[in-house]
Amino acid sequence: MRPRFDYGDAVRLLRNVRNDGTYPGMSTGELLVRRGCVGHVQNVGTFLQDQLIYSVHFLDSSRVVGCREEELQPESEPWIPSRFEFRDKVTPRTALAIRGEVVTEPGRIGEVMKVLRDAETGFAYHVHFNGRMLLVPEQALDEAGE
């Protein structure tokens, strides 16, 4: 397990980081650092012996936050923000089907469980609809109304 980033590397955060209860002085769930922010790696450690955790200092917010490798990209890579994030509520633009069987329709609310980035094809999401997890391209989703 070799780290992708080294001490002092400038990195960009790919998703919002919220307080999981371990950041002092802030409420659980409160936003710590917004996606797209750039910070610098201060330290690299492990969690449960199989996950690399980077201590990243975000100068704009004056916060040092622990980030997993998949939450970071080099600052030098192009930054394109996704329309949706983890836990966002979405609805399909058209009916979605698996092998011809419609599994969800426009107006049904789903929840984004994972954001998948691909420089060639754009964004796709794992979305939980009606007890099923579907892989849905960004252009097939709209924001769910209140």
Coordinates of N, CA and C in Angstrom, one line a residue:
M1 N 0.9 -1.2 0.0 CA 0.0 0.0 0.0 C 0.9 1.2 0.0
R2 N 1.0 1.8 -1.2 CA 1.9 3.0 -1.3 C 1.0 4.2 -1.5
P3 N 1.3 5.3 -0.8 CA 0.5 6.5 -1.0 C 0.7 7.2 -2.4
R4 N -0.4 7.7 -2.9 CA -0.4 8.4 -4.2 C 0.1 9.8 -4.0
F5 N -0.1 10.4 -2.8 CA 0.3 11.8 -2.6 C 1.4 11.8 -1.5
D6 N 2.2 12.8 -1.5 CA 3.3 12.9 -0.6 C 3.2 14.2 0.2
Y7 N 4.0 14.3 1.2 CA 4.1 15.5 2.0 C 4.2 16.8 1.2
G8 N 3.4 17.8 1.4 CA 3.5 19.0 0.7 C 2.7 19.1 -0.6
D9 N 2.3 17.9 -1.1 CA 1.5 17.9 -2.4 C 0.2 18.7 -2.3
A10 N 0.0 19.5 -3.3 CA -1.3 20.3 -3.4 C -2.4 19.3 -4.0
V11 N -3.5 19.2 -3.2 CA -4.6 18.3 -3.6 C -5.9 19.0 -3.6
R12 N -6.8 18.5 -4.4 CA -8.2 19.1 -4.5 C -9.2 18.0 -3.9
L13 N -10.1 18.5 -3.1 CA -11.1 17.7 -2.5 C -12.2 17.4 -3.5
L14 N -12.6 16.1 -3.7 CA -13.6 15.7 -4.7 C -15.0 15.7 -4.1
R15 N -15.2 15.7 -2.8 CA -16.5 15.7 -2.3 C -16.5 16.5 -1.0
N16 N -17.7 17.0 -0.6 CA -17.8 17.7 0.7 C -17.4 16.8 1.9
V17 N -16.7 17.4 2.8 CA -16.3 16.7 4.0 C -17.1 17.3 5.2
R18 N -17.8 16.5 5.9 CA -18.6 16.9 7.1 C -18.0 16.3 8.3
N19 N -18.3 16.9 9.4 CA -17.8 16.5 10.7 C -18.5 15.1 11.1
D20 N -17.7 14.1 11.3 CA -18.3 12.8 11.7 C -18.3 12.7 13.2
G21 N -18.1 13.8 13.9 CA -18.1 13.8 15.3 C -16.7 13.8 15.9
T22 N -15.7 13.8 15.1 CA -14.3 13.8 15.6 C -13.7 15.1 15.5
Y23 N -14.3 16.1 14.8 CA -13.7 17.4 14.7 C -14.2 18.3 15.9
P24 N -13.3 18.8 16.7 CA -13.7 19.5 17.9 C -14.3 20.9 17.6
G25 N -15.3 21.2 18.4 CA -15.9 22.6 18.3 C -17.0 22.8 17.2
M26 N -17.3 21.7 16.5 CA -18.4 21.8 15.5 C -19.3 20.6 15.7
S27 N -20.6 20.8 15.2 CA -21.6 19.8 15.4 C -21.4 18.7 14.4
T28 N -21.8 17.5 14.7 CA -21.8 16.4 13.8 C -22.6 16.7 12.6
G29 N -22.1 16.4 11.4 CA -22.8 16.7 10.2 C -22.5 18.1 9.6
E30 N -21.9 18.9 10.4 CA -21.6 20.3 9.9 C -20.5 20.2 8.8
L31 N -20.6 21.1 7.8 CA -19.6 21.1 6.7 C -18.3 21.6 7.2
L32 N -17.2 20.8 6.9 CA -15.9 21.2 7.3 C -15.2 21.9 6.1
V33 N -15.2 21.2 4.9 CA -14.5 21.7 3.8 C -15.4 21.3 2.5
R34 N -15.6 22.3 1.7 CA -16.4 22.1 0.5 C -15.6 21.5 -0.7
R35 N -16.2 20.7 -1.5 CA -15.6 20.0 -2.6 C -15.0 21.1 -3.5
G36 N -13.9 20.8 -4.1 CA -13.2 21.7 -5.0 C -12.1 22.5 -4.3
C37 N -12.1 22.5 -3.0 CA -11.1 23.3 -2.2 C -9.7 22.6 -2.4
V38 N -8.7 23.4 -2.4 CA -7.3 22.9 -2.5 C -6.6 23.0 -1.1
G39 N -5.9 22.0 -0.8 CA -5.1 21.9 0.5 C -3.8 21.3 0.2
H40 N -3.0 21.2 1.2 CA -1.7 20.6 1.1 C -1.5 19.4 2.1
V41 N -1.0 18.3 1.6 CA -0.8 17.1 2.5 C 0.2 17.4 3.5
Q42 N -0.2 17.2 4.8 CA 0.7 17.4 5.9 C 1.3 16.0 6.5
N43 N 0.5 15.0 6.3 CA 0.9 13.7 6.9 C 0.1 12.6 6.2
V44 N 0.7 11.4 6.2 CA 0.0 10.2 5.7 C 0.0 9.1 6.7
G45 N -1.2 8.6 7.0 CA -1.3 7.5 8.0 C -2.2 6.4 7.5
T46 N -2.5 5.5 8.4 CA -3.4 4.4 8.0 C -4.5 4.3 9.0
F47 N -5.7 3.7 8.5 CA -6.8 3.5 9.4 C -7.2 2.0 9.2
L48 N -7.3 1.3 10.2 CA -7.6 -0.2 10.2 C -6.7 -0.9 9.3
Q49 N -5.4 -0.5 9.2 CA -4.3 -1.1 8.5 C -4.5 -1.3 7.0
D50 N -5.7 -0.9 6.4 CA -5.9 -1.1 5.0 C -6.3 0.2 4.3
Q51 N -6.4 1.3 5.0 CA -6.9 2.6 4.3 C -5.9 3.7 4.6
L52 N -5.4 4.3 3.5 CA -4.6 5.5 3.7 C -5.4 6.7 4.0
I53 N -5.0 7.4 5.0 CA -5.6 8.7 5.4 C -4.6 9.8 5.4
Y54 N -5.0 10.9 4.6 CA -4.1 12.0 4.5 C -4.6 13.1 5.4
S55 N -3.7 13.7 6.2 CA -4.0 14.9 6.9 C -3.7 16.1 5.9
V56 N -4.8 16.8 5.6 CA -4.7 17.8 4.5 C -5.0 19.2 5.2
H57 N -4.2 20.2 5.0 CA -4.4 21.5 5.6 C -5.0 22.4 4.5
F58 N -6.2 22.8 4.7 CA -7.0 23.7 3.8 C -6.8 25.1 4.3
L59 N -6.0 25.9 3.6 CA -5.6 27.2 4.1 C -6.9 28.1 4.1
D60 N -7.8 28.0 3.1 CA -8.9 28.9 3.1 C -9.8 28.8 4.3
S61 N -9.9 27.6 4.8 CA -10.8 27.4 6.0 C -10.0 27.3 7.3
S62 N -8.6 27.3 7.2 CA -7.7 27.1 8.3 C -8.0 25.8 9.1
R63 N -8.3 24.7 8.3 CA -8.7 23.4 8.9 C -7.7 22.3 8.4
V64 N -7.4 21.4 9.3 CA -6.7 20.2 8.9 C -7.7 19.1 9.1
V65 N -7.9 18.4 7.9 CA -8.9 17.4 7.9 C -8.3 16.1 7.4
G66 N -8.8 14.9 7.9 CA -8.4 13.6 7.4 C -9.2 13.3 6.2
C67 N -8.5 12.9 5.1 CA -9.2 12.5 3.8 C -8.7 11.2 3.3
R68 N -9.6 10.4 2.8 CA -9.2 9.2 2.1 C -8.7 9.5 0.7
E69 N -7.9 8.6 0.2 CA -7.2 8.8 -1.1 C -8.2 9.0 -2.2
E70 N -9.4 8.3 -2.2 CA -10.4 8.4 -3.3 C -11.1 9.8 -3.2
E71 N -10.9 10.5 -2.1 CA -11.6 11.8 -2.0 C -10.7 12.9 -2.5
L72 N -9.5 12.6 -3.0 CA -8.6 13.6 -3.4 C -8.1 13.4 -4.9
Q73 N -7.7 14.5 -5.5 CA -7.0 14.4 -6.8 C -5.9 15.5 -6.8
P74 N -4.9 15.3 -7.6 CA -3.9 16.3 -7.7 C -4.5 17.7 -8.1
E75 N -4.0 18.7 -7.5 CA -4.5 20.1 -7.8 C -4.3 20.4 -9.2
S76 N -3.3 19.8 -9.8 CA -3.0 20.2 -11.2 C -3.9 19.5 -12.2
E77 N -4.7 18.5 -11.8 CA -5.7 17.9 -12.7 C -6.9 18.8 -12.9
P78 N -7.5 18.8 -14.1 CA -8.7 19.6 -14.3 C -9.8 19.3 -13.3
W79 N -10.5 20.4 -12.9 CA -11.5 20.2 -11.9 C -12.9 20.5 -12.6
I80 N -13.7 19.5 -12.6 CA -15.1 19.7 -13.1 C -16.0 19.2 -12.0
P81 N -16.8 20.1 -11.4 CA -17.7 19.7 -10.4 C -18.9 18.9 -10.9
S82 N -19.3 17.9 -10.1 CA -20.4 17.1 -10.4 C -21.7 17.8 -10.0
R83 N -22.8 17.5 -10.7 CA -24.1 18.2 -10.3 C -24.6 17.7 -9.0
F84 N -24.3 16.4 -8.7 CA -24.9 15.8 -7.5 C -23.8 15.3 -6.6
E85 N -24.1 15.1 -5.3 CA -23.2 14.5 -4.4 C -23.8 13.4 -3.6
F86 N -23.0 12.7 -2.8 CA -23.5 11.7 -1.9 C -24.7 12.3 -1.0
R87 N -25.7 11.5 -1.0 CA -26.9 11.8 -0.2 C -27.9 12.8 -0.9
D88 N -27.5 13.3 -2.0 CA -28.5 14.2 -2.7 C -29.7 13.4 -3.2
K89 N -30.8 14.1 -3.2 CA -32.1 13.5 -3.7 C -32.2 13.8 -5.1
V90 N -32.5 12.8 -6.0 CA -32.6 12.9 -7.4 C -33.8 12.2 -7.9
T91 N -34.2 12.5 -9.2 CA -35.3 11.8 -9.8 C -34.9 11.6 -11.3
P92 N -35.3 10.5 -11.9 CA -34.9 10.2 -13.2 C -35.6 11.1 -14.2
R93 N -35.0 11.5 -15.3 CA -35.6 12.3 -16.4 C -36.6 11.4 -17.2
T94 N -36.3 10.1 -17.3 CA -37.1 9.2 -18.1 C -37.2 7.9 -17.2
A95 N -38.1 7.0 -17.7 CA -38.2 5.8 -17.0 C -36.9 5.0 -17.1
L96 N -36.5 4.3 -16.1 CA -35.2 3.5 -16.1 C -35.6 2.1 -16.0
A97 N -35.0 1.3 -16.9 CA -35.4 -0.2 -17.0 C -34.2 -1.1 -16.9
I98 N -34.4 -2.3 -16.5 CA -33.4 -3.3 -16.5 C -34.0 -4.5 -17.3
R99 N -33.3 -4.8 -18.4 CA -33.8 -5.9 -19.3 C -35.2 -5.7 -19.7
G100 N -35.6 -4.5 -20.0 CA -37.0 -4.2 -20.4 C -38.0 -4.0 -19.3
E101 N -37.7 -4.2 -18.1 CA -38.6 -4.1 -17.0 C -38.3 -2.7 -16.3
V102 N -39.3 -1.8 -16.4 CA -39.2 -0.5 -15.8 C -39.1 -0.6 -14.2
V103 N -38.0 0.0 -13.7 CA -37.8 -0.1 -12.2 C -38.0 1.2 -11.5
T104 N -38.0 2.3 -12.3 CA -38.3 3.6 -11.7 C -38.7 4.5 -12.8
E105 N -39.5 5.5 -12.4 CA -40.1 6.5 -13.3 C -39.8 7.9 -12.9
P106 N -39.9 8.9 -13.8 CA -39.8 10.3 -13.4 C -40.7 10.6 -12.2
G107 N -40.2 11.4 -11.3 CA -41.0 11.7 -10.1 C -40.7 10.9 -8.9
R108 N -40.2 9.7 -9.1 CA -39.7 8.8 -8.0 C -38.4 9.4 -7.5
I109 N -38.3 9.5 -6.2 CA -37.1 10.0 -5.5 C -36.1 8.9 -5.2
G110 N -34.9 9.2 -5.6 CA -33.8 8.3 -5.3 C -32.7 9.1 -4.5
E111 N -31.8 8.3 -4.0 CA -30.7 9.0 -3.2 C -29.3 8.6 -3.8
V112 N -28.5 9.5 -4.0 CA -27.1 9.3 -4.5 C -26.3 8.6 -3.4
M113 N -25.8 7.5 -3.8 CA -24.9 6.7 -2.8 C -23.5 6.8 -3.1
K114 N -23.1 7.1 -4.4 CA -21.7 7.2 -4.8 C -21.6 8.0 -6.1
V115 N -20.6 8.8 -6.2 CA -20.3 9.6 -7.4 C -19.1 8.9 -8.1
L116 N -19.3 8.7 -9.4 CA -18.3 8.0 -10.2 C -17.8 9.0 -11.2
R117 N -16.5 9.3 -11.1 CA -15.9 10.3 -12.1 C -15.2 9.5 -13.2
D118 N -15.4 9.9 -14.4 CA -14.6 9.4 -15.5 C -14.3 10.5 -16.5
A119 N -13.1 10.8 -16.7 CA -12.7 12.0 -17.6 C -13.3 11.8 -19.0
E120 N -13.5 10.6 -19.5 CA -14.0 10.4 -20.8 C -15.5 10.5 -20.9
T121 N -16.2 9.8 -20.0 CA -17.6 9.7 -20.2 C -18.4 10.7 -19.2
G122 N -17.7 11.4 -18.4 CA -18.4 12.3 -17.4 C -18.8 11.6 -16.2
F123 N -19.8 12.1 -15.5 CA -20.2 11.6 -14.2 C -21.3 10.6 -14.3
A124 N -21.3 9.6 -13.4 CA -22.4 8.7 -13.2 C -22.5 8.5 -11.7
Y125 N -23.6 7.9 -11.3 CA -23.9 7.8 -9.9 C -24.5 6.4 -9.6
H126 N -24.2 5.9 -8.4 CA -24.9 4.8 -7.9 C -26.1 5.5 -7.1
V127 N -27.3 5.2 -7.6 CA -28.5 5.8 -7.0 C -29.4 4.7 -6.4
H128 N -29.9 4.9 -5.2 CA -30.8 3.9 -4.6 C -32.2 4.4 -4.9
F129 N -32.9 3.5 -5.7 CA -34.3 3.7 -6.1 C -35.1 2.5 -5.7
N130 N -36.2 2.6 -5.0 CA -37.1 1.5 -4.8 C -36.4 0.3 -4.3
G131 N -35.5 0.3 -3.4 CA -34.8 -0.8 -2.9 C -33.8 -1.4 -3.9
R132 N -33.5 -0.7 -5.0 CA -32.5 -1.2 -5.9 C -31.4 -0.1 -6.1
M133 N -30.2 -0.6 -6.3 CA -29.1 0.3 -6.6 C -28.9 0.3 -8.1
L134 N -29.0 1.5 -8.7 CA -28.8 1.6 -10.2 C -27.6 2.5 -10.5
L135 N -26.9 2.2 -11.6 CA -25.9 3.0 -12.1 C -26.5 3.9 -13.1
V136 N -26.5 5.2 -12.9 CA -27.2 6.2 -13.7 C -26.3 7.3 -14.2
P137 N -26.2 7.6 -15.5 CA -25.4 8.7 -15.9 C -26.0 10.1 -15.5
E138 N -25.1 11.1 -15.3 CA -25.6 12.4 -14.8 C -26.7 13.0 -15.7
Q139 N -26.6 12.8 -17.0 CA -27.6 13.5 -17.9 C -29.0 12.8 -17.8
A140 N -29.1 11.7 -17.1 CA -30.4 11.0 -16.9 C -31.1 11.4 -15.6
L141 N -30.5 12.4 -14.9 CA -31.0 12.7 -13.5 C -31.3 14.2 -13.4
D142 N -32.3 14.5 -12.6 CA -32.7 15.9 -12.2 C -32.7 15.9 -10.7
E143 N -32.5 17.1 -10.2 CA -32.6 17.3 -8.8 C -34.1 17.1 -8.4
A144 N -34.3 16.4 -7.3 CA -35.6 16.1 -6.8 C -36.2 17.4 -6.1
G145 N -37.4 17.7 -6.4 CA -38.1 18.8 -5.8 C -38.3 18.6 -4.3
E146 N -38.6 19.6 -3.6 CA -38.8 19.5 -2.1 C -40.1 18.8 -1.9

